[in-house]
PDB file of C-alpha atoms in Angstrom:
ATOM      1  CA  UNK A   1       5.453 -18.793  23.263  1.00 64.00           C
ATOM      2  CA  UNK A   2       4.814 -20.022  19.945  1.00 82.00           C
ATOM      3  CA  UNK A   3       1.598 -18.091  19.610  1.00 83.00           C
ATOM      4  CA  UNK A   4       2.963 -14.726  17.893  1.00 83.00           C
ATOM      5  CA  UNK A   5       5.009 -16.896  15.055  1.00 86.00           C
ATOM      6  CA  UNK A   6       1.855 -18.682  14.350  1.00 89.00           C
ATOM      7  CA  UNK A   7      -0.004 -15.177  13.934  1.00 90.00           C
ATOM      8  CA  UNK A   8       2.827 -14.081  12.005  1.00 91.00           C
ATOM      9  CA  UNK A   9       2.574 -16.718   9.411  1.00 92.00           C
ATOM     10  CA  UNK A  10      -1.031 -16.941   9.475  1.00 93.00           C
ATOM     11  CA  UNK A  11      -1.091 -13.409   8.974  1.00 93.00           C
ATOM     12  CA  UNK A  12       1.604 -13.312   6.558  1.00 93.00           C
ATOM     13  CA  UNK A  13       0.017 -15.967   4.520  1.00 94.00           C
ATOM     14  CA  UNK A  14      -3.562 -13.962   4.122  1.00 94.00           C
ATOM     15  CA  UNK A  15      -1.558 -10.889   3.116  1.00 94.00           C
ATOM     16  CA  UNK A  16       0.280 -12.962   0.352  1.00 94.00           C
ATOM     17  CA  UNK A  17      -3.307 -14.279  -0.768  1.00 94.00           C
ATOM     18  CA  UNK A  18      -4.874 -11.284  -0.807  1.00 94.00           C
ATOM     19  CA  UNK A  19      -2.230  -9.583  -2.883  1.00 93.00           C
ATOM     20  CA  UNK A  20      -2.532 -12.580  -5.309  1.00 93.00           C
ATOM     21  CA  UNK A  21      -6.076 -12.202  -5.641  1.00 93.00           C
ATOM     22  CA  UNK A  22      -5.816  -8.600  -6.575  1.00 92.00           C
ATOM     23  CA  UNK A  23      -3.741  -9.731  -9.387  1.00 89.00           C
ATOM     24  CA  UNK A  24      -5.868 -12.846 -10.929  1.00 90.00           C
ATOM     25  CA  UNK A  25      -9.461 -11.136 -10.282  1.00 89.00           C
ATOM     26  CA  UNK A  26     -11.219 -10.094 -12.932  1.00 87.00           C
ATOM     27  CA  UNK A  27     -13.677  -7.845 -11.181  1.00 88.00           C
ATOM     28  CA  UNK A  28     -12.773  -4.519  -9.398  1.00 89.00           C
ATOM     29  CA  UNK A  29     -14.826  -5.319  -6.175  1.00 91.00           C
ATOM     30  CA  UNK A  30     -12.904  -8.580  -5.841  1.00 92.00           C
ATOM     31  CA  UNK A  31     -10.067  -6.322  -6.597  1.00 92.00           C
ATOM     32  CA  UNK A  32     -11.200  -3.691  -3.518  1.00 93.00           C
ATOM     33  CA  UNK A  33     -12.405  -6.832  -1.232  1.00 94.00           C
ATOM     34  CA  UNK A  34      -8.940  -8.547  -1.241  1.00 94.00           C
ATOM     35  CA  UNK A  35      -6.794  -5.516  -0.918  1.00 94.00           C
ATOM     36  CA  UNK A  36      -9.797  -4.764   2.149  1.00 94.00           C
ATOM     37  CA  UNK A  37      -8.267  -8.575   3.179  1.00 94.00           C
ATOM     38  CA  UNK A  38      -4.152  -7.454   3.118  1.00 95.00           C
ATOM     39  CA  UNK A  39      -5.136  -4.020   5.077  1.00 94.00           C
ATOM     40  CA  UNK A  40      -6.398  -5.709   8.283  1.00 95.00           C
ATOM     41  CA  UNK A  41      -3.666  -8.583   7.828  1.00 95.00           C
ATOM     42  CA  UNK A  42      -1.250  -5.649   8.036  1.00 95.00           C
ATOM     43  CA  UNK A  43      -3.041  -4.174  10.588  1.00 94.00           C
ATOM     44  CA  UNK A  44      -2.264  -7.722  12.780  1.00 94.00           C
ATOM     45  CA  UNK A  45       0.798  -7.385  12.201  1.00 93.00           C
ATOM     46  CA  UNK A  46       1.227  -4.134  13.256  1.00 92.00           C
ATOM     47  CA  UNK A  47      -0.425  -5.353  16.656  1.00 91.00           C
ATOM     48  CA  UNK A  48       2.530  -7.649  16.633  1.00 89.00           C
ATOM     49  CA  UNK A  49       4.935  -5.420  16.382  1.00 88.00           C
ATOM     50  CA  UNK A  50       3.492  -3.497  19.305  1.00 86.00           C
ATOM     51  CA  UNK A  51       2.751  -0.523  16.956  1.00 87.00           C
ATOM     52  CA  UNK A  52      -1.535  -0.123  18.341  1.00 88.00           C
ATOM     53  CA  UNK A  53      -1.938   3.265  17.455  1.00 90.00           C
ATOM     54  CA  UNK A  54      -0.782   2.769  13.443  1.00 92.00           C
ATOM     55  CA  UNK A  55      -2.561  -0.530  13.896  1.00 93.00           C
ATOM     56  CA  UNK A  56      -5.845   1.682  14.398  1.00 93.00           C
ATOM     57  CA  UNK A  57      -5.672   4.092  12.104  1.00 92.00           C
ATOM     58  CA  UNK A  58      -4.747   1.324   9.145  1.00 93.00           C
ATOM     59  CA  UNK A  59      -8.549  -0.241  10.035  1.00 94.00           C
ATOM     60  CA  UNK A  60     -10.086   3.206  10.442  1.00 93.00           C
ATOM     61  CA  UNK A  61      -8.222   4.871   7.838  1.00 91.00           C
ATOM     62  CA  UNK A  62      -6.736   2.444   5.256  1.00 89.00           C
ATOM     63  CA  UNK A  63      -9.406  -0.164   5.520  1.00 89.00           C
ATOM     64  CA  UNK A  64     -12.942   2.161   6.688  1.00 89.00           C
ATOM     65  CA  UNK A  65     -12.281   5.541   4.328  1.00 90.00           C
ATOM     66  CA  UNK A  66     -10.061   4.948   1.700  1.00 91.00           C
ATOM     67  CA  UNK A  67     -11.573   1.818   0.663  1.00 92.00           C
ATOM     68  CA  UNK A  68     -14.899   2.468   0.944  1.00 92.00           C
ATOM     69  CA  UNK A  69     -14.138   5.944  -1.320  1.00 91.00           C
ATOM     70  CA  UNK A  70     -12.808   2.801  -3.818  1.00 92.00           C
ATOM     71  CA  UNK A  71     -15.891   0.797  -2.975  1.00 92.00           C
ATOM     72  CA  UNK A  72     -18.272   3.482  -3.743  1.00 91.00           C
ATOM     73  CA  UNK A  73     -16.532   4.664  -7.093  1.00 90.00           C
ATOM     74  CA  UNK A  74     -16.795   0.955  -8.478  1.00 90.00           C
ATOM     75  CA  UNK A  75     -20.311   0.876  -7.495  1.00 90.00           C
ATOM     76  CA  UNK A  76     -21.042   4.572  -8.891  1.00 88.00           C
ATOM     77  CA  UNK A  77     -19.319   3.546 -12.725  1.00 86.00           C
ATOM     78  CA  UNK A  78     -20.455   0.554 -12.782  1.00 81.00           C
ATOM     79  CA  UNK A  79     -17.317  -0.954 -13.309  1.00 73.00           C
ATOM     80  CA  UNK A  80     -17.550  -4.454 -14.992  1.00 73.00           C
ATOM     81  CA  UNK A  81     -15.453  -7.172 -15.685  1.00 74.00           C
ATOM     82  CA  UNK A  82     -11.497  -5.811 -16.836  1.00 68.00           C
ATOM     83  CA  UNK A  83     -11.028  -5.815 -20.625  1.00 68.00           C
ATOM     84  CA  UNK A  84      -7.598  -8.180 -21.516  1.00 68.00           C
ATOM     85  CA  UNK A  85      -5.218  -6.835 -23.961  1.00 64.00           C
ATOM     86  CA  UNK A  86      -2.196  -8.529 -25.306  1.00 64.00           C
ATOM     87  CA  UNK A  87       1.216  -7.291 -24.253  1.00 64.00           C
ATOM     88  CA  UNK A  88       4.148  -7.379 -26.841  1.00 66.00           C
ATOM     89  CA  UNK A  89       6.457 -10.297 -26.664  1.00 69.00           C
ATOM     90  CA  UNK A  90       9.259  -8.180 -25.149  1.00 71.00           C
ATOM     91  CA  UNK A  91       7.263  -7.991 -22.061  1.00 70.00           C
ATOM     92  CA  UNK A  92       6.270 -11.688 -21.744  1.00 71.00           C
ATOM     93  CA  UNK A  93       9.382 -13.207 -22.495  1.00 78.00           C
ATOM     94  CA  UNK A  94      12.056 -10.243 -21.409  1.00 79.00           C
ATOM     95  CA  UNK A  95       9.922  -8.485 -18.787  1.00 74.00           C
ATOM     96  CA  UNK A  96       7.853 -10.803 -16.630  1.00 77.00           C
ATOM     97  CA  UNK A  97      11.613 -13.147 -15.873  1.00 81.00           C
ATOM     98  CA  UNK A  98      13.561  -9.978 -15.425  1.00 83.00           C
ATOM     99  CA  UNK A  99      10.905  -8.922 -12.441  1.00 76.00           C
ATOM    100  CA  UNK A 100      11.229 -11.883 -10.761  1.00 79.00           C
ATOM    101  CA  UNK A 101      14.826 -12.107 -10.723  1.00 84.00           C
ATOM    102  CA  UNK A 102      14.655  -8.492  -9.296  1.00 79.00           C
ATOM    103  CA  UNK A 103      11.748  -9.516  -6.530  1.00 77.00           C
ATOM    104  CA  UNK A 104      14.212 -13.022  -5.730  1.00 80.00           C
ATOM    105  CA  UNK A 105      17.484 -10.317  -5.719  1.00 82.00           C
ATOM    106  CA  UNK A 106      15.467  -8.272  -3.703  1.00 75.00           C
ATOM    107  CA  UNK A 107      14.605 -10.787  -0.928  1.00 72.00           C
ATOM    108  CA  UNK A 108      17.464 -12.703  -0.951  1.00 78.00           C
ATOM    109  CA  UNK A 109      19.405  -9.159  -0.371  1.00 76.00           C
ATOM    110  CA  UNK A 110      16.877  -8.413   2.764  1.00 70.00           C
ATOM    111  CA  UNK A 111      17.122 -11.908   4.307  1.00 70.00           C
ATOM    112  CA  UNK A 112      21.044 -11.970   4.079  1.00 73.00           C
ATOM    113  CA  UNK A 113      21.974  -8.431   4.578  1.00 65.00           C
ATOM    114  CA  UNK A 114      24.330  -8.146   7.599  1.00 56.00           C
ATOM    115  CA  UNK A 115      21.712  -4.866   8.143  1.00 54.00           C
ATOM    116  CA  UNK A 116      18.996  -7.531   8.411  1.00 51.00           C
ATOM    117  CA  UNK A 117      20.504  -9.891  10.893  1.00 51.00           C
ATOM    118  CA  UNK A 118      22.303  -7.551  12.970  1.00 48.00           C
ATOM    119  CA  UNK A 119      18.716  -5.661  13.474  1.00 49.00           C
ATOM    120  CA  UNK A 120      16.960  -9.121  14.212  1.00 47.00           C
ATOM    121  CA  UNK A 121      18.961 -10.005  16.765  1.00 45.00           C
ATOM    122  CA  UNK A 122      18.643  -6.168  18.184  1.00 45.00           C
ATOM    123  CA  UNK A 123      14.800  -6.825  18.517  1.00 47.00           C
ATOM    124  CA  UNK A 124      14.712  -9.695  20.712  1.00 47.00           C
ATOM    125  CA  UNK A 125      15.941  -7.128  23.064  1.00 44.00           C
ATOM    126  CA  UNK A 126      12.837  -4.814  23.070  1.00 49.00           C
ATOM    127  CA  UNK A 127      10.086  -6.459  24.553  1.00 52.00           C
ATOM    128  CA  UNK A 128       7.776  -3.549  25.052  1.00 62.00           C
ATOM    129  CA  UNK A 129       5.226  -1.593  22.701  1.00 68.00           C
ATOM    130  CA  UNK A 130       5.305   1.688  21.633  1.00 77.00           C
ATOM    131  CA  UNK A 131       2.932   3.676  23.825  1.00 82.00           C
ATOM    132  CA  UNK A 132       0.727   6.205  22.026  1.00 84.00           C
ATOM    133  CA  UNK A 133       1.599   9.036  24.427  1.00 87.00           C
ATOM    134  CA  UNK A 134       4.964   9.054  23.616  1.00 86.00           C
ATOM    135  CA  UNK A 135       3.829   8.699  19.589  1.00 87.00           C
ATOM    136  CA  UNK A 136       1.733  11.922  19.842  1.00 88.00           C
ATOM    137  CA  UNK A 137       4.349  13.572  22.143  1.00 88.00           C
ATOM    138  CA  UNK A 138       6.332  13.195  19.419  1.00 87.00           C
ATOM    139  CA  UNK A 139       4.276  14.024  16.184  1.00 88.00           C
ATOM    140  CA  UNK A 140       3.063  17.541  18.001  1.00 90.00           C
ATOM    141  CA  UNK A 141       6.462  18.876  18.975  1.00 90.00           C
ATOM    142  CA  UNK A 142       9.086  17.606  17.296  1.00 90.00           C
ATOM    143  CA  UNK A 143       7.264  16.549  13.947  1.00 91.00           C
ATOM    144  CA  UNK A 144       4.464  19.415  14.213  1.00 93.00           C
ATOM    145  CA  UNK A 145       5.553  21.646  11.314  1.00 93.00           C
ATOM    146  CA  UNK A 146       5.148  19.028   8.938  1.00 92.00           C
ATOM    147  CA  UNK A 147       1.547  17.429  11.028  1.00 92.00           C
ATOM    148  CA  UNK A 148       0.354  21.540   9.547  1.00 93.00           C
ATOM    149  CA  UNK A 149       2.218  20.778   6.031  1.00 93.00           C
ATOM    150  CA  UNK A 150      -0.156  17.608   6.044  1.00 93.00           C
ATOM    151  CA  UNK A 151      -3.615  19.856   7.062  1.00 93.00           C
ATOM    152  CA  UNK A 152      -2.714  21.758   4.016  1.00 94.00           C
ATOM    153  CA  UNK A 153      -2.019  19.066   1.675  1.00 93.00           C
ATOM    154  CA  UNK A 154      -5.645  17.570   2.562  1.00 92.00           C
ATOM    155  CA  UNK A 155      -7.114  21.045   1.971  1.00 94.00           C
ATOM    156  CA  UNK A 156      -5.489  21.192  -1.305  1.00 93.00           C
ATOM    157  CA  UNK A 157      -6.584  17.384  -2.104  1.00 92.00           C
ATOM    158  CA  UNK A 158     -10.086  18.504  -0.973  1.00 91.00           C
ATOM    159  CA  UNK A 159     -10.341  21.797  -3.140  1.00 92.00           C
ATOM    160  CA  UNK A 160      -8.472  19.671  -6.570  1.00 90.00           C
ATOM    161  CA  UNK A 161     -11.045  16.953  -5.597  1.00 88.00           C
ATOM    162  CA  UNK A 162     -13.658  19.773  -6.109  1.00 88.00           C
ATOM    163  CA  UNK A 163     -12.243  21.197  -8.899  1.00 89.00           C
ATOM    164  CA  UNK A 164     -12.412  17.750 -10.791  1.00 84.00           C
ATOM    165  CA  UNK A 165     -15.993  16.702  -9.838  1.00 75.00           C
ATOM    166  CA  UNK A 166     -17.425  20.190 -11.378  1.00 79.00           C
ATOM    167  CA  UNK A 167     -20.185  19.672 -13.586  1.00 71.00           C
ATOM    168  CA  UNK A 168     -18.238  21.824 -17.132  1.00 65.00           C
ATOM    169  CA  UNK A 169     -20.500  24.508 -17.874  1.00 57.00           C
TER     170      UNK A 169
ATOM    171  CA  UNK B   1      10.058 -17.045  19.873  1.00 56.00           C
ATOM    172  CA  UNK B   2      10.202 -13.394  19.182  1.00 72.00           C
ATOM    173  CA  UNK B   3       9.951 -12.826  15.046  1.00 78.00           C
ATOM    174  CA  UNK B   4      13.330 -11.698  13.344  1.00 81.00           C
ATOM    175  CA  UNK B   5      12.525  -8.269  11.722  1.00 82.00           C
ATOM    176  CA  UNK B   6      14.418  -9.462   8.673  1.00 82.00           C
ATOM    177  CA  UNK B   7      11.072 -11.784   8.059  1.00 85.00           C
ATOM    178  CA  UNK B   8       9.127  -8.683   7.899  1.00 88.00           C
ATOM    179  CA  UNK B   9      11.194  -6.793   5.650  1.00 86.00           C
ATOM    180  CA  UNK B  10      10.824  -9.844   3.449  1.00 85.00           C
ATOM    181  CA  UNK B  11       7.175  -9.855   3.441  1.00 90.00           C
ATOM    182  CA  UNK B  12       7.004  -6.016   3.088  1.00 90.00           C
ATOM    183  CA  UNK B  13       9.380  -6.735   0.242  1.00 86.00           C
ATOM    184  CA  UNK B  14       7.143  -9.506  -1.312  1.00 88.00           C
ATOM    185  CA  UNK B  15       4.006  -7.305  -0.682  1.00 91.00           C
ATOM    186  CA  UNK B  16       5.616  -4.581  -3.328  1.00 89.00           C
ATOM    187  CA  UNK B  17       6.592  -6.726  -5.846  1.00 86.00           C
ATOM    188  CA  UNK B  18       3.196  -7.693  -5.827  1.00 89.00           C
ATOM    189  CA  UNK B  19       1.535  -4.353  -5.868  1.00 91.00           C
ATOM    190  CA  UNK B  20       4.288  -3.626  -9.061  1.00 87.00           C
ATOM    191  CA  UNK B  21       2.908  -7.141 -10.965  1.00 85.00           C
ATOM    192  CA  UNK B  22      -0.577  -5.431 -10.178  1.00 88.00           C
ATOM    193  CA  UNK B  23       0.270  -1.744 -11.535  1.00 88.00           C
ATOM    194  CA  UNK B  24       2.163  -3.491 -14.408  1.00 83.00           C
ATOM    195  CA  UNK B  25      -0.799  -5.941 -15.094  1.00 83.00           C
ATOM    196  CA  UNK B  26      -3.728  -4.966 -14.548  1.00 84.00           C
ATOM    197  CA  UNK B  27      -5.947  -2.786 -17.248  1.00 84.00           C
ATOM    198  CA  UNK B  28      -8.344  -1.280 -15.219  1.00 87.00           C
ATOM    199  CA  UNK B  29      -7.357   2.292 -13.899  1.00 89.00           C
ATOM    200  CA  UNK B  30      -9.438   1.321 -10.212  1.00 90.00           C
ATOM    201  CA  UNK B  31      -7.303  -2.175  -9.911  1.00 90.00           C
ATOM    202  CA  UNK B  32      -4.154   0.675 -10.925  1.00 91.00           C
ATOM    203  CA  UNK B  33      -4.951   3.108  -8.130  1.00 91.00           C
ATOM    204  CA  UNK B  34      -5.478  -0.141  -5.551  1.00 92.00           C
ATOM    205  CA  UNK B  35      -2.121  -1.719  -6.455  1.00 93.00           C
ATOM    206  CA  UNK B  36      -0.383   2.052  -5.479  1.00 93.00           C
ATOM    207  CA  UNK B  37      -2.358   1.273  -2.273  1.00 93.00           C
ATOM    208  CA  UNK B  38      -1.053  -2.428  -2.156  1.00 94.00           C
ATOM    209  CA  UNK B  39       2.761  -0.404  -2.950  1.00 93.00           C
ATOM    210  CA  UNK B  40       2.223   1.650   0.213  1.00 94.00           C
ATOM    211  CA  UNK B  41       1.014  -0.444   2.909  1.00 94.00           C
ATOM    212  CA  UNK B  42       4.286  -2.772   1.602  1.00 94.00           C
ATOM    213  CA  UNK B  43       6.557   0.250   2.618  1.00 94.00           C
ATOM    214  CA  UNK B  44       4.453   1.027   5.890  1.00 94.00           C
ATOM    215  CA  UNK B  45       5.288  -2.468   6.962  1.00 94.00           C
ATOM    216  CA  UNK B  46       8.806  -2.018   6.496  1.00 92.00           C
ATOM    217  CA  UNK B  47       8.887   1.506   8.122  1.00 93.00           C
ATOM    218  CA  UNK B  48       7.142  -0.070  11.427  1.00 92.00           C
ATOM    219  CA  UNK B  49       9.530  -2.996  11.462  1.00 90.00           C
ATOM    220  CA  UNK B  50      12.219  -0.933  11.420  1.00 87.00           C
ATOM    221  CA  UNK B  51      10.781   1.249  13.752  1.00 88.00           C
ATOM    222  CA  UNK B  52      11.047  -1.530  16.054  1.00 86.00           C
ATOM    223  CA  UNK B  53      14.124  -2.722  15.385  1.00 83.00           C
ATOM    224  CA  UNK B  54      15.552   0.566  16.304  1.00 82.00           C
ATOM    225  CA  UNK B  55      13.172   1.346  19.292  1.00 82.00           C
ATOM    226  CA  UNK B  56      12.490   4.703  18.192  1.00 84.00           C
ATOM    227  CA  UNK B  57       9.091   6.299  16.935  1.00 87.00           C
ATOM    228  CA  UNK B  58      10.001   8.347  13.606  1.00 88.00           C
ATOM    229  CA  UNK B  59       9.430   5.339  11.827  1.00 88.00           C
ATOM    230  CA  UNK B  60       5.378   5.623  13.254  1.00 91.00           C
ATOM    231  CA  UNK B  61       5.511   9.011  12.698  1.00 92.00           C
ATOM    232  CA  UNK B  62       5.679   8.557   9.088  1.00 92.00           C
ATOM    233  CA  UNK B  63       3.788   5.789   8.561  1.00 93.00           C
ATOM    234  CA  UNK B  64       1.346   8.678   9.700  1.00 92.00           C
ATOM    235  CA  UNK B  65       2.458  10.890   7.362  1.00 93.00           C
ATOM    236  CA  UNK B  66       2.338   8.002   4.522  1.00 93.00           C
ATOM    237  CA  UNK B  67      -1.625   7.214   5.612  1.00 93.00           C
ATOM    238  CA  UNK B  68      -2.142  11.104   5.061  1.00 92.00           C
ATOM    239  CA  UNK B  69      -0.813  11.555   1.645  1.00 92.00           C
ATOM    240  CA  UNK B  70      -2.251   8.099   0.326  1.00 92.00           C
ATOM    241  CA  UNK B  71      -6.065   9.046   1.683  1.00 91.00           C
ATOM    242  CA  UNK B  72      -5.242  12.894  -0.136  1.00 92.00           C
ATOM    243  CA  UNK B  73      -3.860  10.361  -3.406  1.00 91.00           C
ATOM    244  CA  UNK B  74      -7.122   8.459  -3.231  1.00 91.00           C
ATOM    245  CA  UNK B  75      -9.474  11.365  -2.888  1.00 90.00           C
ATOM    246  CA  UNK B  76      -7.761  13.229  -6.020  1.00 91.00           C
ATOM    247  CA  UNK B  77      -6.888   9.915  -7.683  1.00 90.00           C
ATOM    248  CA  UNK B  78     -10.789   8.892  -7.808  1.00 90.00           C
ATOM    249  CA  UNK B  79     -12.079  12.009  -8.698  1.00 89.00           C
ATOM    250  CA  UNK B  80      -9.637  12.338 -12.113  1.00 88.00           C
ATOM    251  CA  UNK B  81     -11.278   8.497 -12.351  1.00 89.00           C
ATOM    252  CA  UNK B  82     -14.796   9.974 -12.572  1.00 88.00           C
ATOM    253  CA  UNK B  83     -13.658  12.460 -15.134  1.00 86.00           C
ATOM    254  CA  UNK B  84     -12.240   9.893 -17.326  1.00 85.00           C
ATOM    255  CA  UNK B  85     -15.396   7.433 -17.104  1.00 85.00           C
ATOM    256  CA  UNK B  86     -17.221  10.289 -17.919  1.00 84.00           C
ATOM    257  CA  UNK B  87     -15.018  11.535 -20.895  1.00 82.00           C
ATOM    258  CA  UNK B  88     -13.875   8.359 -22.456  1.00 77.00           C
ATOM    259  CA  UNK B  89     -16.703   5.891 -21.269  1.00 76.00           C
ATOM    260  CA  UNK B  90     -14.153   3.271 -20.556  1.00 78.00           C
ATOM    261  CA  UNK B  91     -11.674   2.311 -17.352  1.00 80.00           C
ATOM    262  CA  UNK B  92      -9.281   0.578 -19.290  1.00 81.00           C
ATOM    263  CA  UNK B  93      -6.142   2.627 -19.330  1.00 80.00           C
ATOM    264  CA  UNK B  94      -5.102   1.319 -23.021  1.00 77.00           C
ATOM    265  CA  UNK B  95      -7.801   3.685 -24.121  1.00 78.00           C
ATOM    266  CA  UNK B  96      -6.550   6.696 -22.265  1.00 78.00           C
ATOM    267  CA  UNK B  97      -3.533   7.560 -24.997  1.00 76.00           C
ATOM    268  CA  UNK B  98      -4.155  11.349 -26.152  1.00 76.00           C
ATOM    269  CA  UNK B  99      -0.690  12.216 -24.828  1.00 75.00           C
ATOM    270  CA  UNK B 100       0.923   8.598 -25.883  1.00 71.00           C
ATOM    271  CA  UNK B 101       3.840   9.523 -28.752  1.00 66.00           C
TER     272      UNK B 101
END
């Protein structure tokens, strides 16, 4: 019965990592690779939380198109290693300790919060996953207006996508 | 031991503090767009948690919905990327300032 708090740290841990790595690499493909690393530790996690269906669209999705659109664009530019430029003092010695107060505010808030505990002890009641059935019952009649919105926001992404990529006469 | 979803919320919540260090930090406009991806899979972990906690499914319906509008961000996103390489020859976002005051 330990098992799932085991994958949740392990998990939990790689996701932390990867983020970090984004941050202190230098190179964009490291950049893409780790953020590649925190999408299928999400997508773990998601498994945990019984969610299989999101869990399978974040690899396919997340992790298979979007990233590999990323992957390709570094590869097309060329992109080499990220110029460093200074920030002011303001943001050094004003900015960077504000942000982590907020992040530590932030956490502390989530972790405390009688919202928090009251819904943590509400999940040890639910023991079963969501099934997919009832997830698409749900997007195609009571959520299918917006599932159309979204078919016409792609088109629109497609045609702007389009638009930009022209060669200018 | 089932996993309190407060622990989640507190990893989604590290996640996107992260991905803000990253859009704050970082100089290239690629490692820009990826920490805006970093931002949303933070907030897709905290809809699914809660999605659990509550036992019902909107929460999965729009992390759906999220996935959609971040692959339409990305396609759009990349392409103004190309346009920029190609007009300014650089990715660092310091050098993109025609509309800075």
């Amino acid at each position: 019965m330990i098992v799932p708090a085991i994958v949740f740290f392990a998990c939990a841990l790689l996701a932390v990592t990867g983020a970090i790595l984004l941050i202190l690499s230098r190179e964009p493909i490291h950049s893409a690779l780790s953020l590649i690393l925190v999408m299928i530790a999400l997508a773990i996690l998601y498994l945990l939380l019984g969610a299989e269906f999101i869990s399978a669209i974040q690899i396919i999705v997340y992790a298979g198109a979007v990233m590999v659109l990323f992957v390709f664009v570094i590869m097309l530019l060329n992109a080499g290693v990220e110029e460093r430029t200074d920030f002011s003092k303001l943001a050094k010695f004003v900015g960077l300790p504000l942000g982590f107060f907020l992040l530590l505010v932030v956490a502390r808030w989530l972790y405390t919060s009688r919202a928090g505990s009251v819904i943590g002890h509400g999940a040890e009641a639910v023991t079963q996953g969501f099934s997919t059935r009832a997830l698409s019952a749900e997007l195609f009649q009571q959520y299918l207006f917006n599932f159309e919105a979204t078919s016409i926001l792609i088109l629109i992404a497609i045609l702007g996508a389009l638009v930009l990529a022209r060669k200018n006469p | 031991m089932i996993i309190p979803i407060s622990y989640y919320l507190v990893l989604s919540g590290v996640l996107f503090g992260l991905g803000v260090v990253a859009f704050i930090f970082k100089r290239n406009v690629i490692a820009v767009f990826m920490s805006i991806e970093l931002m949303l899979n933070a907030v897709n972990l905290a809809f699914v948690a809660f999605a659990r906690a509550h036992s019902q499914l909107d929460g999965l319906v729009f992390v759906f919905f999220v996935i959609v509008v971040a692959a339409a961000e990305a396609a759009v996103g990349l392409a103004i990327v190309i346009m920029m390489a190609q007009n300014r020859e650089s990715l660092n976002v310091e050098r993109v300032d025609q509309l800075k005051f």
